[in-house]
PDB file of C-alpha atoms in Angstrom:
ATOM      1  CA  MET A   1      93.244  84.331 144.416  1.00  0.00           C
ATOM      2  CA  ALA A   2      94.550  85.260 140.937  1.00  0.00           C
ATOM      3  CA  ALA A   3      91.433  83.797 139.309  1.00  0.00           C
ATOM      4  CA  ALA A   4      89.205  85.895 141.583  1.00  0.00           C
ATOM      5  CA  ALA A   5      91.155  89.069 140.697  1.00  0.00           C
ATOM      6  CA  LEU A   6      90.973  88.225 136.970  1.00  0.00           C
ATOM      7  CA  ALA A   7      87.219  87.715 137.208  1.00  0.00           C
ATOM      8  CA  ARG A   8      86.795  91.313 138.449  1.00  0.00           C
ATOM      9  CA  VAL A   9      88.617  92.774 135.414  1.00  0.00           C
ATOM     10  CA  PRO A  10      86.282  93.074 132.414  1.00  0.00           C
ATOM     11  CA  PRO A  11      87.405  90.988 129.398  1.00  0.00           C
ATOM     12  CA  ALA A  12      87.819  94.093 127.248  1.00  0.00           C
ATOM     13  CA  GLU A  13      90.488  95.387 129.623  1.00  0.00           C
ATOM     14  CA  ARG A  14      92.630  92.224 129.736  1.00  0.00           C
ATOM     15  CA  GLY A  15      95.624  91.541 127.544  1.00  0.00           C
ATOM     16  CA  ALA A  16      97.372  93.676 124.963  1.00  0.00           C
ATOM     17  CA  THR A  17      96.848  94.596 121.332  1.00  0.00           C
ATOM     18  CA  THR A  18      99.799  94.851 118.985  1.00  0.00           C
ATOM     19  CA  ILE A  19      99.473  96.210 115.462  1.00  0.00           C
ATOM     20  CA  ALA A  20     102.327  95.292 113.126  1.00  0.00           C
ATOM     21  CA  ASP A  21     104.259  98.028 111.326  1.00  0.00           C
ATOM     22  CA  ARG A  22     103.198  96.603 107.948  1.00  0.00           C
ATOM     23  CA  VAL A  23      99.522  96.928 108.892  1.00  0.00           C
ATOM     24  CA  VAL A  24      99.967 100.586 109.813  1.00  0.00           C
ATOM     25  CA  ALA A  25     101.893 101.061 106.551  1.00  0.00           C
ATOM     26  CA  LYS A  26      98.909  99.701 104.586  1.00  0.00           C
ATOM     27  CA  ILE A  27      96.608 102.114 106.396  1.00  0.00           C
ATOM     28  CA  ALA A  28      98.981 105.002 105.592  1.00  0.00           C
ATOM     29  CA  ALA A  29      99.312 104.053 101.908  1.00  0.00           C
ATOM     30  CA  GLN A  30      95.534 103.787 101.522  1.00  0.00           C
ATOM     31  CA  ALA A  31      95.104 107.156 103.251  1.00  0.00           C
ATOM     32  CA  ALA A  32      97.609 108.708 100.815  1.00  0.00           C
ATOM     33  CA  ARG A  33      95.610 107.287  97.882  1.00  0.00           C
ATOM     34  CA  GLU A  34      92.437 108.772  99.353  1.00  0.00           C
ATOM     35  CA  ALA A  35      94.092 112.191  99.769  1.00  0.00           C
ATOM     36  CA  LEU A  36      95.271 112.451  96.172  1.00  0.00           C
ATOM     37  CA  ILE A  37      92.671 113.669  93.718  1.00  0.00           C
ATOM     38  CA  GLU A  38      94.092 111.528  90.927  1.00  0.00           C
ATOM     39  CA  ARG A  39      96.910 109.061  90.650  1.00  0.00           C
ATOM     40  CA  ALA A  40      99.712 110.204  88.363  1.00  0.00           C
ATOM     41  CA  HIS A  41      99.263 109.075  84.760  1.00  0.00           C
ATOM     42  CA  GLY A  42     101.314 105.906  84.467  1.00  0.00           C
ATOM     43  CA  GLY A  43     102.465 106.292  88.058  1.00  0.00           C
ATOM     44  CA  ALA A  44     102.670 103.760  90.823  1.00  0.00           C
ATOM     45  CA  PRO A  45     100.252 104.030  93.750  1.00  0.00           C
ATOM     46  CA  PRO A  46     101.528 105.626  96.981  1.00  0.00           C
ATOM     47  CA  TRP A  47     103.734 103.422  99.128  1.00  0.00           C
ATOM     48  CA  ALA A  48     104.371 103.788 102.863  1.00  0.00           C
ATOM     49  CA  SER A  49     106.825 102.534 105.431  1.00  0.00           C
ATOM     50  CA  VAL A  50     106.232 102.874 109.156  1.00  0.00           C
ATOM     51  CA  THR A  51     108.154 102.476 112.381  1.00  0.00           C
ATOM     52  CA  VAL A  52     105.983 101.931 115.446  1.00  0.00           C
ATOM     53  CA  HIS A  53     107.377 102.385 118.949  1.00  0.00           C
ATOM     54  CA  HIS A  54     105.226 102.522 122.111  1.00  0.00           C
ATOM     55  CA  GLY A  55     102.025 103.572 120.347  1.00  0.00           C
ATOM     56  CA  THR A  56     103.737 106.170 118.168  1.00  0.00           C
ATOM     57  CA  ALA A  57     103.960 105.708 114.387  1.00  0.00           C
ATOM     58  CA  ARG A  58     106.562 107.505 112.282  1.00  0.00           C
ATOM     59  CA  VAL A  59     105.457 107.357 108.661  1.00  0.00           C
ATOM     60  CA  ARG A  60     107.252 107.817 105.340  1.00  0.00           C
ATOM     61  CA  VAL A  61     105.073 108.007 102.223  1.00  0.00           C
ATOM     62  CA  THR A  62     106.501 107.781  98.697  1.00  0.00           C
ATOM     63  CA  LEU A  63     104.500 109.343  95.871  1.00  0.00           C
ATOM     64  CA  GLU A  64     104.518 109.784  92.122  1.00  0.00           C
ATOM     65  CA  LEU A  65     102.677 112.956  91.123  1.00  0.00           C
ATOM     66  CA  ASP A  66     101.574 114.696  87.952  1.00  0.00           C
ATOM     67  CA  TYR A  67     103.485 117.721  86.745  1.00  0.00           C
ATOM     68  CA  PRO A  68     102.692 120.557  86.713  1.00  0.00           C
ATOM     69  CA  SER A  69     100.563 120.579  89.857  1.00  0.00           C
ATOM     70  CA  ASP A  70     100.552 122.107  93.329  1.00  0.00           C
ATOM     71  CA  LEU A  71     103.005 119.691  94.938  1.00  0.00           C
ATOM     72  CA  GLY A  72     102.901 121.396  98.332  1.00  0.00           C
ATOM     73  CA  ALA A  73      99.121 121.227  98.572  1.00  0.00           C
ATOM     74  CA  GLN A  74      99.104 117.555  97.594  1.00  0.00           C
ATOM     75  CA  CYS A  75     101.777 116.699 100.184  1.00  0.00           C
ATOM     76  CA  THR A  76      99.872 118.624 102.869  1.00  0.00           C
ATOM     77  CA  ALA A  77      96.661 116.759 102.008  1.00  0.00           C
ATOM     78  CA  VAL A  78      98.509 113.432 102.205  1.00  0.00           C
ATOM     79  CA  ARG A  79     100.024 114.283 105.606  1.00  0.00           C
ATOM     80  CA  ARG A  80      96.670 115.322 107.058  1.00  0.00           C
ATOM     81  CA  ARG A  81      94.831 112.260 105.763  1.00  0.00           C
ATOM     82  CA  VAL A  82      97.542 109.834 106.933  1.00  0.00           C
ATOM     83  CA  VAL A  83      97.534 111.314 110.449  1.00  0.00           C
ATOM     84  CA  GLN A  84      93.729 111.189 110.584  1.00  0.00           C
ATOM     85  CA  ARG A  85      93.405 107.583 109.379  1.00  0.00           C
ATOM     86  CA  VAL A  86      96.273 106.096 111.414  1.00  0.00           C
ATOM     87  CA  THR A  87      95.045 107.868 114.542  1.00  0.00           C
ATOM     88  CA  SER A  88      91.436 106.745 114.079  1.00  0.00           C
ATOM     89  CA  LEU A  89      92.026 103.186 112.835  1.00  0.00           C
ATOM     90  CA  ALA A  90      95.143 102.167 114.782  1.00  0.00           C
ATOM     91  CA  ALA A  91      94.783 104.491 117.801  1.00  0.00           C
ATOM     92  CA  MET A  92      98.377 105.666 117.404  1.00  0.00           C
ATOM     93  CA  ASP A  93     100.002 109.035 117.746  1.00  0.00           C
ATOM     94  CA  VAL A  94     101.582 110.216 114.465  1.00  0.00           C
ATOM     95  CA  PRO A  95     104.119 112.983 115.195  1.00  0.00           C
ATOM     96  CA  GLU A  96     105.528 113.064 111.682  1.00  0.00           C
ATOM     97  CA  VAL A  97     104.699 112.047 108.135  1.00  0.00           C
ATOM     98  CA  ALA A  98     107.635 112.402 105.755  1.00  0.00           C
ATOM     99  CA  VAL A  99     106.518 112.681 102.148  1.00  0.00           C
ATOM    100  CA  GLN A 100     108.975 111.781  99.422  1.00  0.00           C
ATOM    101  CA  ILE A 101     108.110 112.577  95.808  1.00  0.00           C
ATOM    102  CA  GLU A 102     109.820 109.823  93.846  1.00  0.00           C
ATOM    103  CA  ARG A 103     108.794 110.870  90.315  1.00  0.00           C
ATOM    104  CA  LEU A 104     106.875 113.507  88.443  1.00  0.00           C
ATOM    105  CA  HIS A 105     104.762 112.461  85.473  1.00  0.00           C
ATOM    106  CA  SER A 106     103.785 114.833  82.695  1.00  0.00           C
ATOM    107  CA  ALA A 107     100.955 114.390  80.240  1.00  0.00           C
ATOM    108  CA  HIS A 108     102.534 117.025  77.988  1.00  0.00           C
ATOM    109  CA  VAL A 109     106.212 116.346  77.355  1.00  0.00           C
ATOM    110  CA  PRO A 110     107.803 118.265  74.457  1.00  0.00           C
ATOM    111  CA  GLY A 111     107.868 116.073  71.362  1.00  0.00           C
ATOM    112  CA  GLY A 112     104.444 114.590  72.061  1.00  0.00           C
ATOM    113  CA  GLU A 113     105.702 111.741  74.302  1.00  0.00           C
ATOM    114  CA  GLN A 114     103.973 110.915  77.563  1.00  0.00           C
ATOM    115  CA  GLY A 115     105.828 109.666  80.568  1.00  0.00           C
ATOM    116  CA  ARG A 116     108.008 110.723  83.404  1.00  0.00           C
ATOM    117  CA  THR A 117     109.647 114.078  83.701  1.00  0.00           C
ATOM    118  CA  ARG A 118     113.383 113.889  84.230  1.00  0.00           C
TER     119      ARG A 118
END
């Protein structure tokens, strides 16, 4: 009887799909890279960590940005792109994207040195 019931359910509707947190984190980090116009001079690429629970992904993205620049606009662009990509590629709800700016990099530091701004 169980085999007859299983035969009536289309194969695409059987089973479950699980996407690991680290996979969603890679999607989020790539989306953050896509959202930023340029990567900070000498800066590390965006990094993401994700917690997935019942089809909902909570994302934290860490960035290094150039200074001076419109930090708020860049963070907003990152949030929007991360939500869009995680929703479309992993079919998950993304209620929050926390953006942490780890470092600011300046191309014009007094004294002629390039590097991070303290």
